[in-house]
Amino acid sequence: MSEKLAKLTLGGETYDFPVLSGTVGPDVIDIRSLYSKTGLFTYDPGFTSTAACDSAITYIDGDKGELLYRGYPIDQLAEKSSYLEVCYLLLYGELPTAAELEDFGNRVTRHTMVHEQMHYFYRGFRRDAHPMAIVTGVVGAMAAFYHDSTDINDPVQREIASIRMIAKLPTIAAMAYKYSVGQPFVYPRNDLDYASNFLHMCFAVPAEEYKVDPVIAKAMDRIFTLHADHEQNASTSTVRLSGSSDANPFACIAAGVACLWGPAHGGANEAALNMLRQIGSVDRIPEFIARAKDKEDPFRLMGFGHRVYKNYDPRAAVMQESAREVLSLLGVENNPTLQVAQELEKIALEDQYFVDRKLYPNVDFYSGIILDAIGFPTSMFTAIFAVSRTVGWIAQWKEMIGDPQKKIGRPRQLYNGATNRDYVDIRQR
Ligand code: SDX
């Protein structure tokens, strides 16, 4: 089939650029030769029209509201799979056999403890430190402990580092929570599944046995699955850019954690619940809708809108269903925050401002309601997002490291600062 070309006419010259196709989704114009041919850069702050890489891991169709992990629809995985099986799928590209899943589960389980010296890190933080500040610091510090898995050119070390981070992030996040509430750390247990182990490390106390509720564990596992990966979002792009300099895997994931913390990104789940509480009752919704539409007011509806989804975020739909199940199980189905959320969604989706801009609830709109009902403080919400997204970051990092086209990421700019000028002695200024 003849090569598809894009033609650029500039100053009387016409330049051809190849148009590349993936298996699904928009074609791309390969502009790698643009600067050498024309002396010009492209200009795309926020990367609204830029494909920074090619990938085979996660596909999003924003218009359809479709999300596929290695081709499998997120709603099917949320209903039929488990987070650990989704981890295997994202990392290795195929659903595991029973034997492969058991082996993978055993490898992860045996890496859930952190080096005992790490406990002293936590004592250096104030008790009221935000868990994301702690997780960012401790994940980066893993490079100081696990020297035998920092050589990114050794595939065996890459694999060990990957397993270690998937296994230890729940322990690190749970320890941040325990530290913030002044309770002793709870060690991981090898007889518990991934989600149950996390709940046990967060909510068990030495004074009595803690029984994990299987429905809560299922909801936790589903939340992990829904947040596991999401194409080239801000934190994943941060991990890829960090990895492009051959930084060690722990430093790259710590960079992803730091970026995720922002309220425009993973920090939105904490901000969304705080917003729903601030609204407080259904009759105050119009006031906040008006603020969200007021260009003079920096207020935005947190948990609403998305760079890619111009339809309902498929994760939000599953999350809303899960919220109803958990709240009903806990006997708080009349939870005022859920009522405000559902009414706010209904009103916003009928408002022309939101309709024109195709603003829908995203993954962060309902997740906080479930996490709050389970018993987590809002400050833990983004740390839980980071636990889940670690596998996505690692899968994308491994794909980039293994890409024969790998180059250090180094964007250029449109410069509009001072042009060349001579230094002026301070007596002449
Ligand atoms: C995540 O990228 C990913 O995949 C991220 C994520 C993942 O899994 O990794 O899905 C996780 O980060 C979800 C998004 C969580 N963030 C929030 O919920 C914060 C609130 N949402 C927004 O700040 C915003 O919608 C973004 C940041 C999510 C997307 O911003 P864009 O794509 O840059 O869109 P924009 O800011 O240019 O907005 C377009 C218009 C603007 O109005 P106009 O200037 O055209 O008149 O829509 C308005 C915005 O003012 N708008 C909103 C709004 N979001 C966008 N107005 C009110 N409330 C909002 N939430």
GROMACS .gro file of C-alpha atoms and ligand atoms in nm:
model
  489
    1MET     CA    1   0.000   0.000   0.000
    2SER     CA    2   0.145   0.341  -0.097
    3GLU     CA    3   0.280   0.546   0.187
    4LYS     CA    4   0.034   0.811   0.315
    5LEU     CA    5   0.189   1.159   0.311
    6ALA     CA    6   0.106   1.494   0.471
    7LYS     CA    7   0.223   1.795   0.269
    8LEU     CA    8   0.335   2.120   0.427
    9THR     CA    9   0.372   2.422   0.198
   10LEU     CA   10   0.596   2.693   0.339
   11GLY     CA   11   0.760   2.987   0.162
   12GLY     CA   12   0.696   2.837  -0.181
   13GLU     CA   13   0.844   2.500  -0.079
   14THR     CA   14   0.637   2.183  -0.025
   15TYR     CA   15   0.756   1.926   0.227
   16ASP     CA   16   0.629   1.568   0.259
   17PHE     CA   17   0.588   1.397   0.595
   18PRO     CA   18   0.485   1.033   0.635
   19VAL     CA   19   0.144   0.960   0.795
   20LEU     CA   20   0.165   0.658   1.026
   21SER     CA   21  -0.126   0.437   1.134
   22GLY     CA   22  -0.169   0.232   1.451
   23THR     CA   23  -0.403  -0.064   1.494
   24VAL     CA   24  -0.682   0.173   1.603
   25GLY     CA   25  -0.716   0.546   1.677
   26PRO     CA   26  -0.597   0.861   1.500
   27ASP     CA   27  -0.315   0.843   1.246
   28VAL     CA   28  -0.006   1.053   1.321
   29ILE     CA   29   0.208   1.282   1.107
   30ASP     CA   30   0.571   1.179   1.153
   31ILE     CA   31   0.739   1.519   1.190
   32ARG     CA   32   1.075   1.396   1.319
   33SER     CA   33   1.243   1.551   1.011
   34LEU     CA   34   1.049   1.881   1.032
   35TYR     CA   35   1.324   2.087   1.197
   36SER     CA   36   1.604   1.950   0.979
   37LYS     CA   37   1.396   2.008   0.661
   38THR     CA   38   1.235   2.345   0.747
   39GLY     CA   39   1.417   2.494   1.049
   40LEU     CA   40   1.079   2.516   1.223
   41PHE     CA   41   0.941   2.352   1.540
   42THR     CA   42   0.582   2.249   1.602
   43TYR     CA   43   0.408   2.435   1.887
   44ASP     CA   44   0.175   2.240   2.118
   45PRO     CA   45   0.182   2.348   2.488
   46GLY     CA   46  -0.005   2.084   2.692
   47PHE     CA   47   0.044   1.836   2.406
   48THR     CA   48  -0.321   1.858   2.296
   49SER     CA   49  -0.234   1.727   1.946
   50THR     CA   50   0.092   1.542   2.007
   51ALA     CA   51   0.166   1.169   2.016
   52ALA     CA   52   0.485   1.148   2.224
   53CYS     CA   53   0.545   0.778   2.162
   54ASP     CA   54   0.388   0.466   2.022
   55SER     CA   55   0.253   0.214   2.271
   56ALA     CA   56   0.063  -0.116   2.279
   57ILE     CA   57  -0.056  -0.101   2.640
   58THR     CA   58  -0.370   0.114   2.682
   59TYR     CA   59  -0.608   0.261   2.429
   60ILE     CA   60  -0.863   0.537   2.495
   61ASP     CA   61  -1.135   0.651   2.257
   62GLY     CA   62  -1.242   0.979   2.416
   63ASP     CA   63  -1.545   1.028   2.191
   64LYS     CA   64  -1.685   0.681   2.258
   65GLY     CA   65  -1.579   0.678   2.624
   66GLU     CA   66  -1.384   0.358   2.564
   67LEU     CA   67  -1.083   0.236   2.767
   68LEU     CA   68  -0.894  -0.084   2.677
   69TYR     CA   69  -0.607  -0.245   2.870
   70ARG     CA   70  -0.418  -0.451   2.610
   71GLY     CA   71  -0.743  -0.462   2.411
   72TYR     CA   72  -0.972  -0.570   2.696
   73PRO     CA   73  -1.255  -0.323   2.787
   74ILE     CA   74  -1.223  -0.177   3.136
   75ASP     CA   75  -1.582  -0.264   3.234
   76GLN     CA   76  -1.521  -0.634   3.160
   77LEU     CA   77  -1.193  -0.633   3.355
   78ALA     CA   78  -1.356  -0.450   3.648
   79GLU     CA   79  -1.634  -0.709   3.659
   80LYS     CA   80  -1.447  -1.032   3.580
   81SER     CA   81  -1.076  -0.984   3.655
   82SER     CA   82  -0.866  -0.892   3.959
   83TYR     CA   83  -0.608  -0.618   4.006
   84LEU     CA   84  -0.320  -0.866   4.019
   85GLU     CA   85  -0.437  -1.028   3.695
   86VAL     CA   86  -0.466  -0.680   3.540
   87CYS     CA   87  -0.109  -0.610   3.657
   88TYR     CA   88   0.008  -0.921   3.474
   89LEU     CA   89  -0.190  -0.820   3.163
   90LEU     CA   90  -0.048  -0.466   3.157
   91LEU     CA   91   0.309  -0.586   3.217
   92TYR     CA   92   0.323  -0.885   2.984
   93GLY     CA   93   0.051  -0.813   2.727
   94GLU     CA   94  -0.170  -1.121   2.770
   95LEU     CA   95  -0.409  -1.259   3.033
   96PRO     CA   96  -0.221  -1.517   3.243
   97THR     CA   97  -0.297  -1.887   3.273
   98ALA     CA   98  -0.387  -2.003   3.623
   99ALA     CA   99  -0.028  -2.121   3.675
  100GLU     CA  100   0.119  -1.793   3.548
  101LEU     CA  101  -0.110  -1.591   3.775
  102GLU     CA  102  -0.021  -1.803   4.077
  103ASP     CA  103   0.352  -1.763   4.008
  104PHE     CA  104   0.315  -1.388   3.955
  105GLY     CA  105   0.109  -1.357   4.273
  106ASN     CA  106   0.374  -1.546   4.470
  107ARG     CA  107   0.653  -1.323   4.333
  108VAL     CA  108   0.461  -1.008   4.429
  109THR     CA  109   0.361  -1.144   4.771
  110ARG     CA  110   0.722  -1.218   4.861
  111HIS     CA  111   0.829  -0.861   4.798
  112THR     CA  112   0.563  -0.681   5.004
  113MET     CA  113   0.784  -0.608   5.306
  114VAL     CA  114   1.008  -0.300   5.297
  115HIS     CA  115   1.364  -0.285   5.434
  116GLU     CA  116   1.330  -0.241   5.812
  117GLN     CA  117   1.558   0.065   5.800
  118MET     CA  118   1.285   0.243   5.598
  119HIS     CA  119   1.078   0.269   5.913
  120TYR     CA  120   1.321   0.537   6.031
  121PHE     CA  121   1.236   0.753   5.726
  122TYR     CA  122   0.883   0.789   5.851
  123ARG     CA  123   0.998   0.913   6.191
  124GLY     CA  124   1.166   1.205   6.015
  125PHE     CA  125   0.829   1.335   5.893
  126ARG     CA  126   0.583   1.541   6.099
  127ARG     CA  127   0.280   1.337   6.197
  128ASP     CA  128   0.060   1.570   5.992
  129ALA     CA  129   0.270   1.530   5.675
  130HIS     CA  130   0.052   1.469   5.370
  131PRO     CA  131   0.077   1.097   5.277
  132MET     CA  132   0.172   1.193   4.922
  133ALA     CA  133   0.473   1.387   5.053
  134ILE     CA  134   0.579   1.074   5.238
  135VAL     CA  135   0.513   0.834   4.950
  136THR     CA  136   0.701   1.059   4.703
  137GLY     CA  137   1.001   1.063   4.936
  138VAL     CA  138   1.003   0.699   5.035
  139VAL     CA  139   0.958   0.566   4.679
  140GLY     CA  140   1.254   0.775   4.564
  141ALA     CA  141   1.453   0.644   4.862
  142MET     CA  142   1.398   0.285   4.746
  143ALA     CA  143   1.697   0.345   4.516
  144ALA     CA  144   1.906   0.376   4.834
  145PHE     CA  145   1.804   0.029   4.945
  146TYR     CA  146   1.761  -0.187   4.640
  147HIS     CA  147   2.091  -0.133   4.456
  148ASP     CA  148   2.061  -0.480   4.300
  149SER     CA  149   1.771  -0.359   4.083
  150THR     CA  150   1.870  -0.015   3.960
  151ASP     CA  151   2.062  -0.108   3.642
  152ILE     CA  152   1.808  -0.029   3.372
  153ASN     CA  153   2.011  -0.210   3.107
  154ASP     CA  154   1.975  -0.544   3.284
  155PRO     CA  155   1.633  -0.701   3.207
  156VAL     CA  156   1.654  -0.917   3.519
  157GLN     CA  157   1.703  -0.609   3.736
  158ARG     CA  158   1.423  -0.427   3.553
  159GLU     CA  159   1.191  -0.716   3.634
  160ILE     CA  160   1.290  -0.729   4.003
  161ALA     CA  161   1.249  -0.351   4.039
  162SER     CA  162   0.905  -0.377   3.876
  163ILE     CA  163   0.786  -0.652   4.109
  164ARG     CA  164   0.932  -0.471   4.412
  165MET     CA  165   0.742  -0.150   4.338
  166ILE     CA  166   0.410  -0.320   4.265
  167ALA     CA  167   0.451  -0.518   4.587
  168LYS     CA  168   0.580  -0.242   4.814
  169LEU     CA  169   0.370   0.060   4.718
  170PRO     CA  170   0.072  -0.067   4.924
  171THR     CA  171   0.301  -0.121   5.224
  172ILE     CA  172   0.460   0.225   5.184
  173ALA     CA  173   0.119   0.395   5.148
  174ALA     CA  174  -0.031   0.202   5.441
  175MET     CA  175   0.268   0.298   5.658
  176ALA     CA  176   0.213   0.665   5.564
  177TYR     CA  177  -0.147   0.633   5.680
  178LYS     CA  178  -0.054   0.456   6.005
  179TYR     CA  179   0.211   0.717   6.077
  180SER     CA  180  -0.041   0.998   6.024
  181VAL     CA  181  -0.285   0.849   6.277
  182GLY     CA  182  -0.017   0.760   6.532
  183GLN     CA  183  -0.071   0.385   6.511
  184PRO     CA  184   0.201   0.119   6.477
  185PHE     CA  185   0.290  -0.008   6.131
  186VAL     CA  186   0.121  -0.336   6.037
  187TYR     CA  187   0.331  -0.584   5.841
  188PRO     CA  188   0.198  -0.735   5.519
  189ARG     CA  189   0.057  -1.087   5.539
  190ASN     CA  190   0.125  -1.354   5.276
  191ASP     CA  191  -0.212  -1.523   5.329
  192LEU     CA  192  -0.408  -1.217   5.210
  193ASP     CA  193  -0.480  -1.108   4.852
  194TYR     CA  194  -0.348  -0.773   4.729
  195ALA     CA  195  -0.648  -0.555   4.822
  196SER     CA  196  -0.717  -0.737   5.151
  197ASN     CA  197  -0.352  -0.703   5.249
  198PHE     CA  198  -0.367  -0.327   5.188
  199LEU     CA  199  -0.685  -0.290   5.393
  200HIS     CA  200  -0.534  -0.501   5.671
  201MET     CA  201  -0.212  -0.293   5.679
  202CYS     CA  202  -0.423   0.024   5.698
  203PHE     CA  203  -0.694  -0.072   5.944
  204ALA     CA  204  -0.562  -0.358   6.164
  205VAL     CA  205  -0.432  -0.275   6.514
  206PRO     CA  206  -0.228  -0.500   6.745
  207ALA     CA  207  -0.501  -0.489   7.009
  208GLU     CA  208  -0.749  -0.703   6.820
  209GLU     CA  209  -0.798  -0.916   6.509
  210TYR     CA  210  -0.908  -0.726   6.197
  211LYS     CA  211  -1.133  -0.920   5.962
  212VAL     CA  212  -1.133  -0.789   5.604
  213ASP     CA  213  -1.488  -0.757   5.469
  214PRO     CA  214  -1.486  -0.940   5.130
  215VAL     CA  215  -1.725  -0.687   4.973
  216ILE     CA  216  -1.501  -0.399   5.080
  217ALA     CA  217  -1.196  -0.590   4.954
  218LYS     CA  218  -1.369  -0.643   4.618
  219ALA     CA  219  -1.450  -0.270   4.596
  220MET     CA  220  -1.087  -0.187   4.683
  221ASP     CA  221  -0.959  -0.431   4.423
  222ARG     CA  222  -1.192  -0.279   4.163
  223ILE     CA  223  -1.069   0.073   4.246
  224PHE     CA  224  -0.713  -0.049   4.192
  225THR     CA  225  -0.814  -0.201   3.854
  226LEU     CA  226  -0.989   0.117   3.738
  227HIS     CA  227  -0.686   0.336   3.811
  228ALA     CA  228  -0.413   0.100   3.686
  229ASP     CA  229  -0.319   0.270   3.359
  230HIS     CA  230  -0.442   0.544   3.128
  231GLU     CA  231  -0.227   0.595   2.816
  232GLN     CA  232   0.005   0.900   2.816
  233ASN     CA  233  -0.145   1.105   3.103
  234ALA     CA  234   0.065   1.366   3.282
  235SER     CA  235   0.222   1.134   3.543
  236THR     CA  236   0.291   0.856   3.292
  237SER     CA  237   0.452   1.108   3.058
  238THR     CA  238   0.660   1.224   3.356
  239VAL     CA  239   0.775   0.866   3.418
  240ARG     CA  240   0.861   0.821   3.050
  241LEU     CA  241   1.054   1.150   3.034
  242SER     CA  242   1.243   1.062   3.354
  243GLY     CA  243   1.317   0.714   3.221
  244SER     CA  244   1.444   0.855   2.891
  245SER     CA  245   1.750   0.989   3.078
  246ASP     CA  246   1.824   0.632   3.203
  247ALA     CA  247   1.735   0.732   3.560
  248ASN     CA  248   1.680   0.433   3.787
  249PRO     CA  249   1.324   0.291   3.804
  250PHE     CA  250   1.259   0.406   4.161
  251ALA     CA  251   1.347   0.767   4.073
  252CYS     CA  252   1.117   0.749   3.768
  253ILE     CA  253   0.820   0.619   3.964
  254ALA     CA  254   0.883   0.876   4.241
  255ALA     CA  255   0.860   1.144   3.968
  256GLY     CA  256   0.527   0.995   3.858
  257VAL     CA  257   0.398   1.003   4.217
  258ALA     CA  258   0.495   1.369   4.247
  259CYS     CA  259   0.315   1.463   3.925
  260LEU     CA  260   0.004   1.261   4.013
  261TRP     CA  261  -0.036   1.465   4.335
  262GLY     CA  262  -0.155   1.774   4.146
  263PRO     CA  263  -0.529   1.851   4.188
  264ALA     CA  264  -0.566   1.880   3.809
  265HIS     CA  265  -0.457   1.514   3.789
  266GLY     CA  266  -0.466   1.243   4.054
  267GLY     CA  267  -0.515   1.492   4.336
  268ALA     CA  268  -0.864   1.556   4.196
  269ASN     CA  269  -1.015   1.267   4.394
  270GLU     CA  270  -0.923   1.440   4.722
  271ALA     CA  271  -1.033   1.778   4.582
  272ALA     CA  272  -1.361   1.633   4.451
  273LEU     CA  273  -1.470   1.495   4.787
  274ASN     CA  274  -1.369   1.817   4.961
  275MET     CA  275  -1.577   2.005   4.702
  276LEU     CA  276  -1.881   1.779   4.753
  277ARG     CA  277  -1.854   1.835   5.127
  278GLN     CA  278  -1.818   2.210   5.073
  279ILE     CA  279  -2.137   2.208   4.866
  280GLY     CA  280  -2.293   2.011   5.149
  281SER     CA  281  -2.652   1.998   5.028
  282VAL     CA  282  -2.840   1.974   4.700
  283ASP     CA  283  -2.985   2.324   4.731
  284ARG     CA  284  -2.636   2.479   4.715
  285ILE     CA  285  -2.548   2.311   4.384
  286PRO     CA  286  -2.663   2.602   4.159
  287GLU     CA  287  -2.425   2.836   4.345
  288PHE     CA  288  -2.127   2.611   4.267
  289ILE     CA  289  -2.233   2.545   3.908
  290ALA     CA  290  -2.239   2.923   3.857
  291ARG     CA  291  -1.891   2.954   4.009
  292ALA     CA  292  -1.758   2.677   3.782
  293LYS     CA  293  -1.885   2.872   3.479
  294ASP     CA  294  -1.752   3.209   3.597
  295LYS     CA  295  -1.425   3.286   3.416
  296GLU     CA  296  -1.333   3.528   3.695
  297ASP     CA  297  -1.359   3.247   3.950
  298PRO     CA  298  -1.076   2.989   3.955
  299PHE     CA  299  -1.320   2.731   4.098
  300ARG     CA  300  -1.371   2.422   3.882
  301LEU     CA  301  -1.596   2.121   3.937
  302MET     CA  302  -1.334   1.876   4.059
  303GLY     CA  303  -1.382   1.527   3.918
  304PHE     CA  304  -1.534   1.677   3.604
  305GLY     CA  305  -1.384   1.713   3.257
  306HIS     CA  306  -1.100   1.535   3.087
  307ARG     CA  307  -0.842   1.607   2.820
  308VAL     CA  308  -0.931   1.293   2.627
  309TYR     CA  309  -1.283   1.185   2.732
  310LYS     CA  310  -1.544   1.397   2.558
  311ASN     CA  311  -1.798   1.141   2.674
  312TYR     CA  312  -1.864   0.972   3.007
  313ASP     CA  313  -1.539   0.832   3.157
  314PRO     CA  314  -1.611   0.455   3.157
  315ARG     CA  315  -1.431   0.427   3.490
  316ALA     CA  316  -1.670   0.678   3.650
  317ALA     CA  317  -1.969   0.463   3.550
  318VAL     CA  318  -1.822   0.154   3.720
  319MET     CA  319  -1.715   0.365   4.017
  320GLN     CA  320  -2.065   0.506   4.064
  321GLU     CA  321  -2.210   0.152   4.069
  322SER     CA  322  -1.945   0.044   4.318
  323ALA     CA  323  -2.023   0.344   4.538
  324ARG     CA  324  -2.389   0.241   4.556
  325GLU     CA  325  -2.293  -0.119   4.646
  326VAL     CA  326  -2.045  -0.021   4.920
  327LEU     CA  327  -2.272   0.244   5.073
  328SER     CA  328  -2.565   0.003   5.070
  329LEU     CA  329  -2.354  -0.268   5.236
  330LEU     CA  330  -2.246  -0.020   5.501
  331GLY     CA  331  -2.609   0.087   5.548
  332VAL     CA  332  -2.536   0.447   5.444
  333GLU     CA  333  -2.706   0.444   5.102
  334ASN     CA  334  -2.860   0.780   5.195
  335ASN     CA  335  -2.507   0.923   5.220
  336PRO     CA  336  -2.559   1.299   5.166
  337THR     CA  337  -2.231   1.329   4.974
  338LEU     CA  338  -2.344   1.066   4.721
  339GLN     CA  339  -2.679   1.243   4.687
  340VAL     CA  340  -2.503   1.575   4.621
  341ALA     CA  341  -2.272   1.403   4.369
  342GLN     CA  342  -2.557   1.241   4.175
  343GLU     CA  343  -2.765   1.560   4.171
  344LEU     CA  344  -2.461   1.769   4.074
  345GLU     CA  345  -2.387   1.530   3.787
  346LYS     CA  346  -2.750   1.544   3.671
  347ILE     CA  347  -2.765   1.925   3.675
  348ALA     CA  348  -2.423   1.972   3.514
  349LEU     CA  349  -2.496   1.729   3.232
  350GLU     CA  350  -2.807   1.931   3.142
  351ASP     CA  351  -2.626   2.266   3.158
  352GLN     CA  352  -2.525   2.413   2.821
  353TYR     CA  353  -2.182   2.523   2.949
  354PHE     CA  354  -2.089   2.162   3.031
  355VAL     CA  355  -2.267   2.019   2.727
  356ASP     CA  356  -2.085   2.257   2.490
  357ARG     CA  357  -1.749   2.170   2.645
  358LYS     CA  358  -1.829   1.797   2.670
  359LEU     CA  359  -1.752   1.794   3.041
  360TYR     CA  360  -1.849   1.468   3.212
  361PRO     CA  361  -1.762   1.310   3.547
  362ASN     CA  362  -1.420   1.145   3.539
  363VAL     CA  363  -1.264   0.867   3.744
  364ASP     CA  364  -1.211   1.101   4.039
  365PHE     CA  365  -1.572   1.210   4.081
  366TYR     CA  366  -1.706   0.905   4.265
  367SER     CA  367  -1.391   0.729   4.388
  368GLY     CA  368  -1.360   0.953   4.693
  369ILE     CA  369  -1.711   0.864   4.809
  370ILE     CA  370  -1.620   0.496   4.823
  371LEU     CA  371  -1.282   0.555   4.988
  372ASP     CA  372  -1.444   0.782   5.245
  373ALA     CA  373  -1.711   0.519   5.320
  374ILE     CA  374  -1.440   0.253   5.363
  375GLY     CA  375  -1.277   0.476   5.624
  376PHE     CA  376  -0.985   0.649   5.449
  377PRO     CA  377  -0.918   1.019   5.515
  378THR     CA  378  -0.925   1.237   5.199
  379SER     CA  379  -0.549   1.285   5.234
  380MET     CA  380  -0.502   0.914   5.149
  381PHE     CA  381  -0.704   0.919   4.827
  382THR     CA  382  -0.423   1.017   4.590
  383ALA     CA  383  -0.179   0.783   4.763
  384ILE     CA  384  -0.425   0.501   4.682
  385PHE     CA  385  -0.437   0.623   4.322
  386ALA     CA  386  -0.054   0.605   4.320
  387VAL     CA  387  -0.059   0.248   4.453
  388SER     CA  388  -0.284   0.145   4.167
  389ARG     CA  389  -0.109   0.346   3.893
  390THR     CA  390   0.236   0.210   3.980
  391VAL     CA  391   0.180  -0.091   3.752
  392GLY     CA  392   0.078   0.136   3.464
  393TRP     CA  393   0.381   0.358   3.512
  394ILE     CA  394   0.608   0.055   3.523
  395ALA     CA  395   0.451  -0.110   3.218
  396GLN     CA  396   0.495   0.213   3.021
  397TRP     CA  397   0.850   0.262   3.153
  398LYS     CA  398   0.948  -0.094   3.056
  399GLU     CA  399   0.797  -0.045   2.710
  400MET     CA  400   0.996   0.276   2.664
  401ILE     CA  401   1.325   0.125   2.790
  402GLY     CA  402   1.278  -0.169   2.553
  403ASP     CA  403   1.194   0.056   2.255
  404PRO     CA  404   1.476   0.049   1.994
  405GLN     CA  405   1.373   0.407   1.904
  406LYS     CA  406   1.436   0.522   2.264
  407LYS     CA  407   1.589   0.871   2.281
  408ILE     CA  408   1.621   1.115   2.566
  409GLY     CA  409   1.314   1.340   2.566
  410ARG     CA  410   1.418   1.697   2.496
  411PRO     CA  411   1.139   1.933   2.373
  412ARG     CA  412   1.225   2.278   2.231
  413GLN     CA  413   1.039   2.611   2.271
  414LEU     CA  414   0.907   2.927   2.111
  415TYR     CA  415   1.146   3.182   2.266
  416ASN     CA  416   1.007   3.530   2.332
  417GLY     CA  417   1.258   3.659   2.587
  418ALA     CA  418   1.530   3.926   2.554
  419THR     CA  419   1.758   3.897   2.250
  420ASN     CA  420   2.138   3.919   2.275
  421ARG     CA  421   2.252   4.225   2.477
  422ASP     CA  422   2.569   4.334   2.662
  423TYR     CA  423   2.617   4.327   3.039
  424VAL     CA  424   2.562   4.667   3.211
  425ASP     CA  425   2.782   4.759   3.506
  426ILE     CA  426   2.580   4.812   3.824
  427ARG     CA  427   2.689   5.183   3.833
  428GLN     CA  428   2.521   5.239   3.496
  429ARG     CA  429   2.187   5.072   3.585
  430SDX     C1  430  -0.716   1.251   3.589
  430SDX     O1  431  -0.505   1.243   3.149
  430SDX     C2  432  -0.553   1.145   3.213
  430SDX     O2  433  -0.580   1.038   3.162
  430SDX     C3  434  -0.573   1.171   3.361
  430SDX     C4  435  -0.649   1.064   3.439
  430SDX     C5  436  -0.570   0.937   3.450
  430SDX     O3  437  -0.632   0.831   3.471
  430SDX     O4  438  -0.444   0.944   3.446
  430SDX     O5  439  -0.774   1.036   3.376
  430SDX     C6  440  -0.676   1.109   3.582
  430SDX     O6  441  -0.633   1.336   3.606
  430SDX     C7  442  -0.861   1.288   3.565
  430SDX     C8  443  -0.884   1.442   3.564
  430SDX     C9  444  -0.891   1.487   3.710
  430SDX     N1  445  -0.893   1.638   3.717
  430SDX    C10  446  -1.004   1.702   3.754
  430SDX     O7  447  -1.114   1.647   3.773
  430SDX    C11  448  -0.984   1.852   3.772
  430SDX    C12  449  -1.100   1.928   3.708
  430SDX     N2  450  -1.088   1.912   3.561
  430SDX    C13  451  -1.018   2.009   3.489
  430SDX     O8  452  -0.923   2.088   3.552
  430SDX    C14  453  -0.993   1.975   3.342
  430SDX     O9  454  -1.110   1.924   3.293
  430SDX    C15  455  -0.878   1.881   3.309
  430SDX    C16  456  -0.750   1.929   3.367
  430SDX    C17  457  -0.908   1.743   3.358
  430SDX    C18  458  -0.866   1.878   3.157
  430SDX    O10  459  -0.829   2.003   3.117
  430SDX     P1  460  -0.808   2.041   2.961
  430SDX    O11  461  -0.828   1.922   2.874
  430SDX    O12  462  -0.680   2.115   2.948
  430SDX    O13  463  -0.928   2.132   2.931
  430SDX     P2  464  -0.933   2.288   2.954
  430SDX    O14  465  -0.876   2.321   3.088
  430SDX    O15  466  -0.873   2.355   2.834
  430SDX    O16  467  -1.090   2.314   2.959
  430SDX    C19  468  -1.166   2.328   2.840
  430SDX    C20  469  -1.283   2.418   2.881
  430SDX    C21  470  -1.237   2.546   2.950
  430SDX    O17  471  -1.339   2.643   2.929
  430SDX     P3  472  -1.315   2.754   2.808
  430SDX    O18  473  -1.186   2.827   2.840
  430SDX    O19  474  -1.310   2.675   2.680
  430SDX    O20  475  -1.437   2.846   2.817
  430SDX    O21  476  -1.364   2.350   2.980
  430SDX    C22  477  -1.359   2.422   3.103
  430SDX    C23  478  -1.240   2.514   3.096
  430SDX    O22  479  -1.260   2.628   3.178
  430SDX     N3  480  -1.346   2.321   3.207
  430SDX    C24  481  -1.412   2.323   3.323
  430SDX    C25  482  -1.373   2.205   3.390
  430SDX     N4  483  -1.287   2.138   3.315
  430SDX    C26  484  -1.270   2.210   3.202
  430SDX     N5  485  -1.500   2.411   3.375
  430SDX    C27  486  -1.549   2.381   3.498
  430SDX     N6  487  -1.516   2.269   3.570
  430SDX    C28  488  -1.429   2.181   3.518
  430SDX     N7  489  -1.398   2.073   3.587
   0.00000   0.00000   0.00000
